PDB file of C-alpha atoms in Angstrom:
ATOM      1  CA  UNK A   1     135.228  23.300  95.574  1.00 54.00           C
ATOM      2  CA  UNK A   2     134.616  25.804  98.469  1.00 64.00           C
ATOM      3  CA  UNK A   3     135.140  26.019 101.880  1.00 76.00           C
ATOM      4  CA  UNK A   4     132.327  24.474 103.161  1.00 76.00           C
ATOM      5  CA  UNK A   5     132.324  21.304 101.300  1.00 80.00           C
ATOM      6  CA  UNK A   6     136.485  21.348 102.338  1.00 84.00           C
ATOM      7  CA  UNK A   7     135.686  21.086 105.460  1.00 84.00           C
ATOM      8  CA  UNK A   8     133.482  18.671 105.482  1.00 87.00           C
ATOM      9  CA  UNK A   9     134.682  16.108 103.042  1.00 89.00           C
ATOM     10  CA  UNK A  10     137.226  16.624 105.585  1.00 90.00           C
ATOM     11  CA  UNK A  11     134.960  16.110 108.540  1.00 88.00           C
ATOM     12  CA  UNK A  12     132.788  13.012 107.093  1.00 92.00           C
ATOM     13  CA  UNK A  13     136.347  10.787 106.472  1.00 93.00           C
ATOM     14  CA  UNK A  14     138.272  11.330 109.807  1.00 89.00           C
ATOM     15  CA  UNK A  15     135.287  10.276 111.243  1.00 91.00           C
ATOM     16  CA  UNK A  16     135.366   7.349 108.739  1.00 92.00           C
ATOM     17  CA  UNK A  17     139.106   6.741 110.331  1.00 92.00           C
ATOM     18  CA  UNK A  18     137.930   7.019 113.640  1.00 87.00           C
ATOM     19  CA  UNK A  19     135.418   4.327 113.066  1.00 89.00           C
ATOM     20  CA  UNK A  20     138.129   2.393 110.885  1.00 87.00           C
ATOM     21  CA  UNK A  21     136.486   2.652 108.358  1.00 93.00           C
ATOM     22  CA  UNK A  22     139.826   2.665 106.241  1.00 94.00           C
ATOM     23  CA  UNK A  23     138.708   1.327 102.858  1.00 94.00           C
ATOM     24  CA  UNK A  24     135.669   3.740 103.034  1.00 94.00           C
ATOM     25  CA  UNK A  25     137.679   6.802 103.550  1.00 94.00           C
ATOM     26  CA  UNK A  26     140.205   5.921 100.510  1.00 95.00           C
ATOM     27  CA  UNK A  27     136.523   5.624  98.779  1.00 94.00           C
ATOM     28  CA  UNK A  28     135.528   8.549 100.073  1.00 94.00           C
ATOM     29  CA  UNK A  29     139.119  10.271  98.985  1.00 93.00           C
ATOM     30  CA  UNK A  30     138.745   8.941  95.959  1.00 93.00           C
ATOM     31  CA  UNK A  31     135.632  10.475  94.799  1.00 92.00           C
ATOM     32  CA  UNK A  32     137.044  13.751  96.494  1.00 90.00           C
ATOM     33  CA  UNK A  33     140.473  13.996  94.003  1.00 90.00           C
ATOM     34  CA  UNK A  34     138.831  12.771  91.181  1.00 92.00           C
ATOM     35  CA  UNK A  35     136.228  15.392  91.605  1.00 90.00           C
ATOM     36  CA  UNK A  36     139.123  17.653  91.227  1.00 88.00           C
ATOM     37  CA  UNK A  37     140.634  16.487  88.746  1.00 89.00           C
ATOM     38  CA  UNK A  38     143.907  15.941  90.562  1.00 89.00           C
ATOM     39  CA  UNK A  39     145.814  12.650  89.482  1.00 89.00           C
ATOM     40  CA  UNK A  40     148.973  13.246  91.171  1.00 89.00           C
ATOM     41  CA  UNK A  41     146.624  12.740  94.474  1.00 89.00           C
ATOM     42  CA  UNK A  42     144.701  10.360  93.544  1.00 91.00           C
ATOM     43  CA  UNK A  43     147.296   8.426  92.383  1.00 91.00           C
ATOM     44  CA  UNK A  44     148.633   8.538  95.692  1.00 92.00           C
ATOM     45  CA  UNK A  45     145.480   7.176  97.071  1.00 93.00           C
ATOM     46  CA  UNK A  46     145.009   4.761  94.700  1.00 93.00           C
ATOM     47  CA  UNK A  47     148.026   3.035  96.033  1.00 93.00           C
ATOM     48  CA  UNK A  48     146.939   3.755  99.201  1.00 94.00           C
ATOM     49  CA  UNK A  49     144.299   1.501  98.669  1.00 94.00           C
ATOM     50  CA  UNK A  50     146.954  -1.058  96.713  1.00 93.00           C
ATOM     51  CA  UNK A  51     148.703  -1.296 100.349  1.00 93.00           C
ATOM     52  CA  UNK A  52     145.494  -1.746 102.183  1.00 93.00           C
ATOM     53  CA  UNK A  53     144.654  -4.712 100.287  1.00 92.00           C
ATOM     54  CA  UNK A  54     147.344  -6.806 100.490  1.00 93.00           C
ATOM     55  CA  UNK A  55     147.531  -6.190 104.237  1.00 92.00           C
ATOM     56  CA  UNK A  56     143.611  -7.188 104.639  1.00 90.00           C
ATOM     57  CA  UNK A  57     145.246 -10.641 102.382  1.00 91.00           C
ATOM     58  CA  UNK A  58     148.083 -11.090 104.316  1.00 91.00           C
ATOM     59  CA  UNK A  59     145.997 -10.886 107.305  1.00 88.00           C
ATOM     60  CA  UNK A  60     143.622 -13.382 106.278  1.00 88.00           C
ATOM     61  CA  UNK A  61     146.318 -15.769 105.097  1.00 90.00           C
ATOM     62  CA  UNK A  62     148.461 -15.529 108.481  1.00 90.00           C
ATOM     63  CA  UNK A  63     151.532 -14.784 106.447  1.00 92.00           C
ATOM     64  CA  UNK A  64     151.058 -10.891 109.104  1.00 90.00           C
ATOM     65  CA  UNK A  65     150.976 -10.618 112.359  1.00 90.00           C
ATOM     66  CA  UNK A  66     148.061  -9.612 114.174  1.00 86.00           C
ATOM     67  CA  UNK A  67     150.566  -6.878 116.169  1.00 89.00           C
ATOM     68  CA  UNK A  68     152.444  -5.676 112.366  1.00 92.00           C
ATOM     69  CA  UNK A  69     149.120  -5.534 111.211  1.00 91.00           C
ATOM     70  CA  UNK A  70     147.676  -3.050 113.030  1.00 92.00           C
ATOM     71  CA  UNK A  71     151.010  -0.748 112.797  1.00 92.00           C
ATOM     72  CA  UNK A  72     150.915  -0.927 108.986  1.00 93.00           C
ATOM     73  CA  UNK A  73     147.047  -0.083 109.464  1.00 92.00           C
ATOM     74  CA  UNK A  74     148.590   3.088 111.448  1.00 93.00           C
ATOM     75  CA  UNK A  75     150.727   3.951 108.728  1.00 94.00           C
ATOM     76  CA  UNK A  76     148.305   3.680 106.119  1.00 95.00           C
ATOM     77  CA  UNK A  77     145.476   6.005 108.872  1.00 94.00           C
ATOM     78  CA  UNK A  78     148.005   8.811 108.757  1.00 92.00           C
ATOM     79  CA  UNK A  79     148.930   9.201 105.784  1.00 93.00           C
ATOM     80  CA  UNK A  80     145.304   9.572 104.853  1.00 93.00           C
ATOM     81  CA  UNK A  81     145.107  12.065 107.434  1.00 91.00           C
ATOM     82  CA  UNK A  82     149.032  14.013 105.997  1.00 89.00           C
ATOM     83  CA  UNK A  83     146.238  13.926 103.548  1.00 90.00           C
ATOM     84  CA  UNK A  84     143.564  15.501 105.054  1.00 89.00           C
ATOM     85  CA  UNK A  85     146.079  18.707 106.019  1.00 84.00           C
ATOM     86  CA  UNK A  86     146.015  19.387 102.039  1.00 82.00           C
ATOM     87  CA  UNK A  87     142.128  19.839 102.223  1.00 83.00           C
ATOM     88  CA  UNK A  88     140.969  21.786 105.189  1.00 67.00           C
ATOM     89  CA  UNK A  89     141.853  25.650 103.844  1.00 61.00           C
ATOM     90  CA  UNK A  90     144.633  27.474 105.853  1.00 57.00           C
ATOM     91  CA  UNK A  91     143.725  29.897 108.436  1.00 59.00           C
ATOM     92  CA  UNK A  92     145.172  32.802 110.058  1.00 57.00           C
ATOM     93  CA  UNK A  93     146.966  32.711 113.353  1.00 57.00           C
ATOM     94  CA  UNK A  94     145.822  34.004 116.427  1.00 56.00           C
ATOM     95  CA  UNK A  95     147.393  37.109 117.749  1.00 61.00           C
ATOM     96  CA  UNK A  96     149.246  37.043 121.369  1.00 58.00           C
ATOM     97  CA  UNK A  97     147.539  36.990 124.548  1.00 57.00           C
ATOM     98  CA  UNK A  98     147.178  40.794 126.492  1.00 63.00           C
ATOM     99  CA  UNK A  99     145.200  39.557 130.209  1.00 66.00           C
ATOM    100  CA  UNK A 100     146.315  36.788 131.751  1.00 80.00           C
ATOM    101  CA  UNK A 101     143.935  34.895 134.447  1.00 90.00           C
ATOM    102  CA  UNK A 102     143.616  30.819 135.937  1.00 93.00           C
ATOM    103  CA  UNK A 103     141.652  28.520 134.253  1.00 95.00           C
ATOM    104  CA  UNK A 104     141.606  24.272 134.084  1.00 96.00           C
ATOM    105  CA  UNK A 105     142.236  21.730 131.380  1.00 97.00           C
ATOM    106  CA  UNK A 106     140.684  18.616 130.551  1.00 97.00           C
ATOM    107  CA  UNK A 107     141.104  16.078 128.297  1.00 97.00           C
ATOM    108  CA  UNK A 108     139.764  12.725 127.554  1.00 97.00           C
ATOM    109  CA  UNK A 109     142.692  10.747 126.408  1.00 97.00           C
ATOM    110  CA  UNK A 110     141.573   7.020 127.257  1.00 96.00           C
ATOM    111  CA  UNK A 111     143.928   4.399 129.727  1.00 95.00           C
ATOM    112  CA  UNK A 112     143.850   1.609 127.523  1.00 96.00           C
ATOM    113  CA  UNK A 113     144.273   1.842 123.465  1.00 96.00           C
ATOM    114  CA  UNK A 114     144.488  -0.656 120.374  1.00 95.00           C
ATOM    115  CA  UNK A 115     147.885  -0.748 118.417  1.00 94.00           C
ATOM    116  CA  UNK A 116     146.851   0.614 114.937  1.00 94.00           C
ATOM    117  CA  UNK A 117     144.273   2.470 116.025  1.00 95.00           C
ATOM    118  CA  UNK A 118     143.056   5.795 114.722  1.00 95.00           C
ATOM    119  CA  UNK A 119     141.789   7.020 118.384  1.00 95.00           C
ATOM    120  CA  UNK A 120     140.989  11.117 118.443  1.00 95.00           C
ATOM    121  CA  UNK A 121     141.714  13.051 122.058  1.00 96.00           C
ATOM    122  CA  UNK A 122     140.810  16.111 122.902  1.00 96.00           C
ATOM    123  CA  UNK A 123     141.315  18.904 124.823  1.00 98.00           C
ATOM    124  CA  UNK A 124     139.536  21.366 127.116  1.00 97.00           C
ATOM    125  CA  UNK A 125     141.097  24.871 127.863  1.00 97.00           C
ATOM    126  CA  UNK A 126     138.323  27.018 130.241  1.00 96.00           C
ATOM    127  CA  UNK A 127     137.733  28.989 132.920  1.00 94.00           C
ATOM    128  CA  UNK A 128     135.488  26.518 134.778  1.00 94.00           C
ATOM    129  CA  UNK A 129     134.845  23.411 135.725  1.00 93.00           C
ATOM    130  CA  UNK A 130     131.426  23.623 133.594  1.00 94.00           C
ATOM    131  CA  UNK A 131     132.032  24.796 130.570  1.00 94.00           C
ATOM    132  CA  UNK A 132     135.304  21.788 130.382  1.00 94.00           C
ATOM    133  CA  UNK A 133     133.323  19.119 131.349  1.00 94.00           C
ATOM    134  CA  UNK A 134     129.165  20.645 129.058  1.00 92.00           C
ATOM    135  CA  UNK A 135     128.712  17.270 126.477  1.00 92.00           C
ATOM    136  CA  UNK A 136     132.787  15.865 127.019  1.00 94.00           C
ATOM    137  CA  UNK A 137     132.261  12.316 126.296  1.00 88.00           C
ATOM    138  CA  UNK A 138     134.659  10.130 127.824  1.00 90.00           C
ATOM    139  CA  UNK A 139     136.316  12.680 129.922  1.00 92.00           C
ATOM    140  CA  UNK A 140     134.300  11.549 132.958  1.00 90.00           C
ATOM    141  CA  UNK A 141     137.758   9.499 134.660  1.00 87.00           C
ATOM    142  CA  UNK A 142     140.059  12.152 134.408  1.00 92.00           C
ATOM    143  CA  UNK A 143     140.155  15.460 136.910  1.00 94.00           C
ATOM    144  CA  UNK A 144     140.522  18.817 136.303  1.00 95.00           C
ATOM    145  CA  UNK A 145     144.483  20.181 135.741  1.00 96.00           C
ATOM    146  CA  UNK A 146     144.929  23.951 137.175  1.00 96.00           C
ATOM    147  CA  UNK A 147     146.442  25.808 134.542  1.00 96.00           C
ATOM    148  CA  UNK A 148     147.901  28.861 136.998  1.00 93.00           C
ATOM    149  CA  UNK A 149     147.437  31.337 133.961  1.00 93.00           C
ATOM    150  CA  UNK A 150     145.761  31.707 130.462  1.00 94.00           C
ATOM    151  CA  UNK A 151     145.733  35.014 128.161  1.00 91.00           C
ATOM    152  CA  UNK A 152     143.760  34.631 125.161  1.00 90.00           C
ATOM    153  CA  UNK A 153     145.527  33.200 123.364  1.00 90.00           C
ATOM    154  CA  UNK A 154     146.946  29.384 123.673  1.00 94.00           C
ATOM    155  CA  UNK A 155     149.233  26.732 122.385  1.00 96.00           C
ATOM    156  CA  UNK A 156     148.721  23.136 123.094  1.00 97.00           C
ATOM    157  CA  UNK A 157     150.987  20.094 121.712  1.00 96.00           C
ATOM    158  CA  UNK A 158     150.671  16.784 122.835  1.00 97.00           C
ATOM    159  CA  UNK A 159     153.685  14.772 122.881  1.00 96.00           C
ATOM    160  CA  UNK A 160     155.134  10.718 123.044  1.00 96.00           C
ATOM    161  CA  UNK A 161     157.725   9.951 125.939  1.00 93.00           C
ATOM    162  CA  UNK A 162     159.036   7.682 122.735  1.00 93.00           C
ATOM    163  CA  UNK A 163     159.128   9.252 119.053  1.00 89.00           C
ATOM    164  CA  UNK A 164     157.923   6.158 117.849  1.00 93.00           C
ATOM    165  CA  UNK A 165     154.896   4.723 119.963  1.00 95.00           C
ATOM    166  CA  UNK A 166     152.679   6.349 118.520  1.00 96.00           C
ATOM    167  CA  UNK A 167     152.049   9.292 115.597  1.00 95.00           C
ATOM    168  CA  UNK A 168     149.910  12.116 116.965  1.00 96.00           C
ATOM    169  CA  UNK A 169     148.259  14.334 114.804  1.00 94.00           C
ATOM    170  CA  UNK A 170     146.882  17.552 115.411  1.00 94.00           C
ATOM    171  CA  UNK A 171     143.295  18.515 113.364  1.00 92.00           C
ATOM    172  CA  UNK A 172     143.785  21.668 114.225  1.00 90.00           C
ATOM    173  CA  UNK A 173     145.774  24.080 111.783  1.00 85.00           C
ATOM    174  CA  UNK A 174     147.229  26.008 114.695  1.00 87.00           C
ATOM    175  CA  UNK A 175     148.313  24.610 117.615  1.00 90.00           C
ATOM    176  CA  UNK A 176     147.615  28.626 118.830  1.00 92.00           C
ATOM    177  CA  UNK A 177     144.102  29.184 120.200  1.00 93.00           C
ATOM    178  CA  UNK A 178     141.990  32.324 121.133  1.00 91.00           C
ATOM    179  CA  UNK A 179     140.564  31.462 124.436  1.00 92.00           C
ATOM    180  CA  UNK A 180     137.453  32.633 125.203  1.00 91.00           C
ATOM    181  CA  UNK A 181     136.526  33.329 128.587  1.00 90.00           C
ATOM    182  CA  UNK A 182     132.971  32.346 127.914  1.00 92.00           C
ATOM    183  CA  UNK A 183     132.852  28.640 126.608  1.00 94.00           C
ATOM    184  CA  UNK A 184     135.999  25.972 125.924  1.00 96.00           C
ATOM    185  CA  UNK A 185     138.386  25.716 123.654  1.00 96.00           C
ATOM    186  CA  UNK A 186     139.351  22.632 122.425  1.00 97.00           C
ATOM    187  CA  UNK A 187     142.411  21.212 120.717  1.00 97.00           C
ATOM    188  CA  UNK A 188     141.338  17.579 119.001  1.00 96.00           C
ATOM    189  CA  UNK A 189     144.913  15.554 118.307  1.00 97.00           C
ATOM    190  CA  UNK A 190     144.819  11.754 115.789  1.00 96.00           C
ATOM    191  CA  UNK A 191     146.824   9.852 118.126  1.00 97.00           C
ATOM    192  CA  UNK A 192     147.643   6.152 116.524  1.00 96.00           C
ATOM    193  CA  UNK A 193     149.582   4.143 118.700  1.00 96.00           C
ATOM    194  CA  UNK A 194     152.497   1.604 117.222  1.00 96.00           C
ATOM    195  CA  UNK A 195     154.019   0.162 119.787  1.00 94.00           C
ATOM    196  CA  UNK A 196     152.735  -1.857 122.743  1.00 95.00           C
ATOM    197  CA  UNK A 197     152.720  -2.113 125.875  1.00 96.00           C
ATOM    198  CA  UNK A 198     152.800   0.976 128.637  1.00 97.00           C
ATOM    199  CA  UNK A 199     153.449   4.451 127.148  1.00 96.00           C
ATOM    200  CA  UNK A 200     153.809   7.464 127.926  1.00 96.00           C
ATOM    201  CA  UNK A 201     152.185  10.866 126.070  1.00 97.00           C
ATOM    202  CA  UNK A 202     152.483  15.064 127.360  1.00 97.00           C
ATOM    203  CA  UNK A 203     150.079  16.877 127.149  1.00 97.00           C
ATOM    204  CA  UNK A 204     152.035  20.795 127.044  1.00 97.00           C
ATOM    205  CA  UNK A 205     150.528  23.926 127.154  1.00 97.00           C
ATOM    206  CA  UNK A 206     152.233  27.281 126.697  1.00 96.00           C
ATOM    207  CA  UNK A 207     150.577  30.819 126.625  1.00 94.00           C
ATOM    208  CA  UNK A 208     151.402  33.345 124.140  1.00 90.00           C
ATOM    209  CA  UNK A 209     152.188  36.778 125.346  1.00 85.00           C
ATOM    210  CA  UNK A 210     153.750  39.995 124.432  1.00 74.00           C
ATOM    211  CA  UNK A 211     156.005  42.591 126.619  1.00 66.00           C
ATOM    212  CA  UNK A 212     155.093  46.158 125.227  1.00 60.00           C
ATOM    213  CA  UNK A 213     157.255  47.238 122.559  1.00 61.00           C
ATOM    214  CA  UNK A 214     158.347  43.459 122.266  1.00 68.00           C
ATOM    215  CA  UNK A 215     158.104  40.996 119.313  1.00 77.00           C
ATOM    216  CA  UNK A 216     155.582  37.931 120.551  1.00 80.00           C
ATOM    217  CA  UNK A 217     157.502  35.168 122.963  1.00 85.00           C
ATOM    218  CA  UNK A 218     155.496  32.158 124.529  1.00 86.00           C
ATOM    219  CA  UNK A 219     155.336  30.617 128.064  1.00 90.00           C
ATOM    220  CA  UNK A 220     155.041  26.790 129.299  1.00 93.00           C
ATOM    221  CA  UNK A 221     152.514  26.959 131.736  1.00 95.00           C
ATOM    222  CA  UNK A 222     152.038  22.883 132.383  1.00 96.00           C
ATOM    223  CA  UNK A 223     153.777  19.841 131.356  1.00 96.00           C
ATOM    224  CA  UNK A 224     151.042  17.028 131.541  1.00 95.00           C
ATOM    225  CA  UNK A 225     152.212  13.062 131.711  1.00 96.00           C
ATOM    226  CA  UNK A 226     149.375  10.939 130.444  1.00 96.00           C
ATOM    227  CA  UNK A 227     150.246   7.633 130.757  1.00 96.00           C
ATOM    228  CA  UNK A 228     148.436   5.191 128.807  1.00 97.00           C
ATOM    229  CA  UNK A 229     148.906   1.123 127.729  1.00 97.00           C
ATOM    230  CA  UNK A 230     148.638  -0.155 124.506  1.00 96.00           C
ATOM    231  CA  UNK A 231     148.177  -3.762 123.478  1.00 95.00           C
ATOM    232  CA  UNK A 232     147.909  -5.895 120.163  1.00 91.00           C
ATOM    233  CA  UNK A 233     144.930  -6.017 118.100  1.00 84.00           C
ATOM    234  CA  UNK A 234     142.279  -8.395 119.563  1.00 74.00           C
ATOM    235  CA  UNK A 235     140.202 -11.505 117.294  1.00 61.00           C
ATOM    236  CA  UNK A 236     141.096  -9.583 114.425  1.00 52.00           C
ATOM    237  CA  UNK A 237     141.699 -12.044 111.090  1.00 46.00           C
ATOM    238  CA  UNK A 238     137.675 -11.913 110.982  1.00 48.00           C
ATOM    239  CA  UNK A 239     137.334  -8.253 109.842  1.00 51.00           C
ATOM    240  CA  UNK A 240     140.653  -8.001 107.960  1.00 46.00           C
ATOM    241  CA  UNK A 241     138.230 -10.387 106.009  1.00 49.00           C
ATOM    242  CA  UNK A 242     135.710  -8.535 105.712  1.00 50.00           C
ATOM    243  CA  UNK A 243     137.329  -5.515 105.541  1.00 48.00           C
ATOM    244  CA  UNK A 244     139.477  -7.477 102.557  1.00 46.00           C
ATOM    245  CA  UNK A 245     135.784  -8.186 100.319  1.00 52.00           C
ATOM    246  CA  UNK A 246     134.607  -4.658 100.923  1.00 48.00           C
ATOM    247  CA  UNK A 247     138.508  -3.786  99.628  1.00 48.00           C
ATOM    248  CA  UNK A 248     137.954  -5.357  96.931  1.00 50.00           C
ATOM    249  CA  UNK A 249     134.986  -3.977  95.602  1.00 52.00           C
ATOM    250  CA  UNK A 250     135.533  -0.494  96.115  1.00 47.00           C
ATOM    251  CA  UNK A 251     138.482  -1.922  93.910  1.00 46.00           C
ATOM    252  CA  UNK A 252     136.827  -3.519  91.062  1.00 50.00           C
ATOM    253  CA  UNK A 253     134.174  -0.038  90.674  1.00 48.00           C
ATOM    254  CA  UNK A 254     137.137   2.130  90.330  1.00 45.00           C
ATOM    255  CA  UNK A 255     138.346   0.450  88.136  1.00 46.00           C
ATOM    256  CA  UNK A 256     135.636  -0.519  85.848  1.00 47.00           C
TER     257      UNK A 256
END
C-alpha cells in the first residue's frame, strides 16, 4: 500500500477513535490488515475486538462499573493508536535551528475531560496571534502564551504530572518540527484520561540549537501547566448496549 493510502487510513481511523466509535475503528483495522495479509497484526485487532465486545456485554449486564469501563476503553484506544504508529510511514527528523526570534503558543486542551475518551489536543507555535488562532476550534477559552525564543526547529511534548492519570500519544512522527515564520506549526496529541478528579498536564517546549562546530542540543523555553478535571462517563449503559449490538454484527460478519 502506498504512502498516501496509508496516511489516509490512519486519518480515518483516528477520526473514528476521536468520535469514540471504537468498534468501527477496529473493523477498519481488520479490513486494512486483511488487505495486507498481515496475519500477526490481524490477530492483534481481533483480540481487541473480542476484548471490546466482552467489555460491552459486561457493562450491559451491570457487572462492571462505568469508571472501570472507561479505563478499559481507554486502554483499548491506546492499543489502537499504537497499531496506527506502525501504519504511518517514517519521516526524517528536521535539522537544528539557526535564527532565534520571539513567538507565541496556543493550545485547545479542554478544561473538562471524560474518563476513557480519546481527546485530540492541538498545540500551535507561530510568530503572531493571527496565525495562531486562524481556524483553531476549541481554543477560544485559552490565552496565548508568549515565547521568548523560537527557532527554525522546536520540540513540544505533553506530559502528565501523574503517570497513571493519562495515556498520551503524539500523532506527529517526531516531537521536533520545522517552524515556518509565515504559518503556524502544530503538534497533535491523543489524550486518554485514566483517572478521575482534578489533574495536571504540562506543555514542555524546547528549542533545538546548534553552536558552530558542535552537535545540536535542546534547550527548554517554557513548561506550561494545564489544569484538567476528569469525570466519569454519564449515562453510559444505553450507549454500551447499542455499541455491543454494532460490535456483535461486525464480529459475525467477519467470521462468516
